[in-house]
Amino acid sequence: MPPLSPIVETHRPTSVPPSLLSLLYSKPYFPFSLPVLRRIQFAETFADRGGCTSHSRVVHVYHHPGTRDPDRFVTGYVDLSKGPETQVWLFCSLEIQSGGEEGRVWDGLLLRFFQVAEGLWEGGRKKKILVGSIHEMVRKRMINLGMGLEKTALAGGQEWEFDYKFVFRVGDLPELEGGMSDKTWEVEGREFYWDEVRKGDVGLVKSRTAIDRQEMCRATLLMVPSLAVRLGATGEAVGWGFLGLDGTLMSLHVEEPYRRLGFGKAIAIKLMRERLHEYGDDGLGAADVWVENTKSQGLCRAIGGKPSWIVSWGILDLESMQNIKL
């Protein structure tokens, strides 16, 4: 018997049905669905600041296996106008289930999802798109299906750009130490104070990272929640961090002369504790950390983060889908 034809829904990010959000929040899908949920939440909260565009859509592709509640589905946030920045975040319920004999069902759902995503763009044919926060099980399924998924430049000579998805419980984050719970504090006779990242800081921030995608776009850096530690005497930023479009800790950095003073941990804790509510009230934070970046992994563990699954970014060649036969 051939697989059932997938059912497709498309919604503007600011008008996603509560039933779909409830599905993504339900067990066993949550917290694996967290990246897509956070991207939807950001689009709604920051819509008036550019959190979404006229091209942004939430795509939900699913089968009804004889019940009203589908257990096989793909849901994603799509905005192909954002290229070459991250254009798709997706969650596939395959992440918490085994493909098994129903592999063709998953293949059909994934293929249909990306066909719909491609069809949403009316500004000329897109050949390649950047897909973010792909669960490793889904990445393998896409490759086995014959989708032309390529690694990003960040992978370099590595097999792929693999990241641990660290998950934090905001209520369990440690308290700030050394006076950093105040607006200003002193360390070794020098005064520091909390602020946000401002226009004049963007050049410095971008010079300190090799990540070149949406999270590092100037406009995005000034739109997403940010936090900076400034030196009282000069006002210069000596440490900073952001919550990304999908709510993850992003570009956490402390300048060399000011390291080992606890600033990195404090920025991460304060950002999640004070700004994550702008995305959702579920009490979870997250960070994507390269599997070989043991220093950042150590920081995440020190404040209670747990590596929960593997994700990656990939460049999808849309033309490769034309040759796929299910």
XYZ file of C-alpha atoms in Angstrom:
326
model
C 0.000 0.000 0.000
C 1.532 3.383 -0.991
C 2.143 5.999 1.714
C -0.714 8.379 2.437
C -0.446 11.808 0.836
C 0.819 14.319 3.399
C -1.475 17.064 4.654
C 0.051 20.548 4.476
C -0.677 23.635 6.577
C 1.049 27.016 6.246
C 0.685 29.829 8.754
C 2.109 33.267 9.345
C 4.390 33.164 12.411
C 2.174 35.666 14.229
C -0.970 33.546 13.783
C 0.090 29.954 14.425
C -2.880 27.943 15.769
C -2.666 27.225 19.506
C -3.276 23.548 18.712
C -0.014 23.376 16.723
C 1.937 25.111 19.463
C 0.410 22.713 21.995
C 1.498 19.774 19.831
C 5.099 21.039 19.758
C 5.014 21.540 23.518
C 3.586 18.102 24.242
C 5.524 15.026 25.271
C 7.468 13.297 23.837
C 8.275 16.055 21.287
C 9.333 18.737 23.754
C 12.142 19.767 24.313
C 13.377 18.436 20.919
C 10.981 20.881 19.290
C 12.524 23.791 21.215
C 14.465 25.402 18.290
C 11.357 25.695 16.108
C 9.190 26.850 19.022
C 11.706 29.535 19.957
C 11.978 30.764 16.351
C 8.188 31.067 16.150
C 8.064 32.808 19.523
C 10.782 35.260 18.513
C 8.948 36.100 15.296
C 5.782 36.898 17.240
C 7.422 38.835 20.086
C 9.733 40.873 17.875
C 7.497 41.185 14.804
C 7.528 44.987 14.951
C 11.347 45.000 15.043
C 11.953 42.670 12.109
C 11.543 39.337 13.875
C 9.759 38.052 10.779
C 9.233 39.222 7.204
C 6.425 39.048 4.659
C 8.057 35.813 3.434
C 8.099 34.077 6.834
C 5.870 31.033 7.208
C 5.410 28.127 9.592
C 4.929 24.927 7.574
C 3.326 21.853 9.128
C 3.299 18.609 7.107
C 1.738 15.502 8.626
C -0.202 12.259 8.302
C -3.236 11.205 10.283
C -2.536 7.582 11.267
C -6.199 6.845 11.924
C -6.507 9.318 14.801
C -7.060 13.040 15.213
C -3.576 13.582 16.672
C -0.760 12.944 14.169
C 2.365 11.288 15.509
C 4.305 11.592 12.262
C 4.940 15.180 11.201
C 7.456 17.832 10.182
C 7.079 21.415 11.397
C 9.413 24.198 10.394
C 9.968 27.929 10.296
C 10.738 29.018 6.733
C 11.966 32.333 5.362
C 13.952 31.970 2.142
C 14.413 35.746 1.918
C 17.003 35.532 4.709
C 19.661 33.820 2.575
C 22.549 33.370 2.782
C 21.599 33.423 6.466
C 19.706 30.596 8.209
C 16.500 30.115 6.226
C 14.871 27.018 7.743
C 14.515 25.598 11.244
C 12.663 22.309 11.397
C 11.451 19.690 13.832
C 10.569 16.185 12.670
C 8.862 13.763 15.025
C 11.305 11.196 13.649
C 13.676 12.710 16.235
C 11.942 10.809 19.014
C 10.786 7.775 17.019
C 12.387 5.018 15.021
C 12.056 5.096 11.243
C 11.774 1.309 11.019
C 9.467 -0.018 8.341
C 7.798 3.379 8.071
C 10.909 4.938 6.541
C 9.064 5.828 3.353
C 6.558 7.804 5.407
C 9.323 9.947 6.914
C 10.933 10.359 3.491
C 7.641 11.539 2.037
C 7.082 14.027 4.840
C 10.584 15.512 4.611
C 10.457 15.737 0.830
C 7.039 17.363 0.876
C 8.122 19.835 3.559
C 11.053 21.102 1.508
C 8.975 21.173 -1.676
C 6.470 23.420 0.101
C 9.284 25.549 1.547
C 10.768 26.061 -1.900
C 7.363 26.931 -3.349
C 6.838 29.729 -0.820
C 9.532 31.840 -2.471
C 8.363 34.045 -5.336
C 11.519 36.050 -5.898
C 13.198 33.740 -8.421
C 14.467 30.205 -8.117
C 16.578 29.393 -5.074
C 19.251 26.791 -5.713
C 20.594 26.345 -2.187
C 19.275 27.171 1.291
C 20.747 27.060 4.776
C 18.943 24.716 7.173
C 19.654 25.107 10.884
C 19.572 23.070 14.079
C 19.041 19.763 12.231
C 18.747 16.786 14.569
C 21.358 14.185 13.625
C 18.742 11.510 12.969
C 16.975 13.844 10.524
C 20.242 14.842 8.840
C 21.048 11.190 8.164
C 17.538 10.584 6.848
C 17.836 13.532 4.462
C 21.156 12.283 3.123
C 19.936 8.697 2.759
C 16.912 10.014 0.883
C 19.213 11.595 -1.672
C 18.858 15.223 -0.676
C 21.966 17.181 -1.608
C 22.857 18.313 1.899
C 26.326 19.866 2.132
C 28.374 20.836 5.155
C 28.957 24.510 5.895
C 32.282 26.325 5.669
C 32.471 26.259 9.475
C 33.039 22.502 9.340
C 36.389 23.064 7.662
C 38.225 19.771 7.392
C 35.812 18.071 9.781
C 33.182 15.580 8.639
C 30.385 18.003 9.536
C 29.553 20.986 11.739
C 28.289 18.935 14.697
C 27.078 20.723 17.845
C 25.862 19.466 21.195
C 22.461 20.898 22.058
C 22.883 21.872 25.718
C 19.640 22.343 27.647
C 19.342 24.404 30.844
C 16.617 24.675 33.442
C 16.446 28.390 34.175
C 15.175 27.785 37.704
C 18.300 25.741 38.468
C 20.855 28.284 37.234
C 23.334 29.314 39.960
C 23.203 32.726 41.573
C 25.530 35.474 40.352
C 28.618 35.963 42.493
C 31.100 38.730 43.234
C 28.567 41.545 43.251
C 27.497 40.862 39.665
C 23.865 40.699 40.703
C 24.076 44.504 41.027
C 24.112 47.020 38.179
C 27.766 47.865 38.909
C 30.484 45.961 40.755
C 34.225 46.021 41.356
C 36.910 43.449 40.610
C 40.530 44.058 41.615
C 39.898 47.767 42.013
C 38.205 48.224 38.632
C 34.538 49.029 38.206
C 32.336 47.186 35.701
C 28.685 47.552 34.798
C 25.944 45.767 32.851
C 24.621 47.101 29.575
C 23.329 45.824 26.222
C 25.314 45.509 23.022
C 25.090 48.771 21.047
C 25.770 49.873 17.471
C 29.322 50.883 18.265
C 30.103 47.377 19.558
C 29.020 45.413 16.482
C 32.344 45.673 14.630
C 34.232 44.338 17.638
C 31.707 41.550 18.210
C 31.873 40.361 14.600
C 35.675 40.455 14.618
C 35.742 37.981 17.509
C 33.811 35.160 15.836
C 34.133 32.986 12.762
C 30.378 32.408 12.529
C 29.044 34.035 9.371
C 25.316 33.541 9.167
C 22.112 35.149 10.358
C 23.120 35.376 13.998
C 25.993 37.686 13.052
C 24.074 40.034 10.740
C 24.398 43.607 12.090
C 20.647 44.190 12.147
C 20.036 40.872 13.904
C 22.681 41.481 16.553
C 20.962 44.736 17.454
C 17.513 43.118 17.447
C 18.016 39.999 19.585
C 18.359 40.154 23.387
C 21.942 40.979 24.318
C 24.089 41.676 27.343
C 27.467 43.364 27.693
C 29.934 43.852 30.516
C 31.540 47.294 30.281
C 34.619 48.721 31.948
C 33.501 51.610 34.138
C 36.464 53.862 33.368
C 36.050 53.792 29.568
C 32.668 52.250 28.773
C 34.277 49.719 26.431
C 32.646 46.303 26.121
C 34.904 43.614 27.571
C 32.420 40.739 27.382
C 29.097 40.037 25.699
C 26.541 37.457 24.711
C 23.214 37.129 22.883
C 20.099 34.997 22.703
C 19.696 33.951 19.079
C 16.627 33.906 16.857
C 15.946 30.393 18.141
C 16.588 31.361 21.764
C 20.020 29.744 22.077
C 22.961 31.349 23.832
C 25.058 32.836 21.050
C 28.478 34.426 20.556
C 29.374 34.383 24.241
C 32.792 36.071 24.493
C 35.080 37.735 27.048
C 38.162 39.701 26.009
C 41.437 38.043 27.017
C 42.536 40.482 29.798
C 39.181 40.005 31.566
C 38.873 36.237 31.503
C 38.799 34.003 34.571
C 36.764 36.647 36.414
C 33.476 34.804 36.004
C 32.085 37.160 33.360
C 31.261 34.446 30.810
C 29.169 32.426 33.248
C 27.502 35.567 34.563
C 26.497 36.747 31.082
C 24.981 33.351 30.250
C 23.079 33.128 33.538
C 21.785 36.699 33.441
C 20.689 36.464 29.784
C 18.681 33.294 30.316
C 17.233 34.322 33.638
C 16.151 37.812 32.566
C 15.398 37.563 28.828
C 14.197 34.054 27.932
C 10.682 34.923 29.082
C 10.454 37.092 25.943
C 10.372 33.835 23.941
C 8.386 31.504 26.175
C 7.583 30.730 29.805
C 8.560 27.049 29.777
C 11.717 27.661 31.830
C 14.214 26.071 29.426
C 17.312 27.576 27.844
C 19.664 26.112 25.258
C 23.067 26.479 23.638
C 24.611 24.903 20.532
C 28.253 24.059 21.243
C 30.684 22.566 18.739
C 31.560 19.015 19.772
C 35.278 19.868 19.898
C 34.863 23.080 21.881
C 35.534 21.600 25.307
C 36.014 25.018 26.934
C 32.500 26.205 26.078
C 31.113 22.802 27.016
C 32.756 23.187 30.411
C 31.109 26.564 30.931
C 27.702 25.152 30.023
C 28.117 22.237 32.412
C 29.312 24.569 35.188
C 25.987 26.417 35.169
C 23.865 23.283 34.931
C 23.605 22.643 31.191
C 23.281 19.078 29.903
C 24.221 17.923 26.382
C 20.964 16.392 25.182
C 21.289 15.669 21.439
C 23.399 16.451 18.369
C 22.438 19.153 15.859
C 24.078 20.720 12.842
C 23.643 23.235 10.055
C 23.643 22.194 6.415
C 23.293 23.695 2.944
C 20.510 22.008 0.988
C 20.715 21.880 -2.809
C 17.061 22.200 -3.786
C 17.681 20.891 -7.291
C 18.704 17.538 -5.804
C 15.072 16.928 -4.808
C 14.011 16.697 -8.455
C 15.738 13.341 -8.765
C 14.205 11.733 -5.666
C 11.686 8.972 -6.311
C 9.855 7.480 -3.336
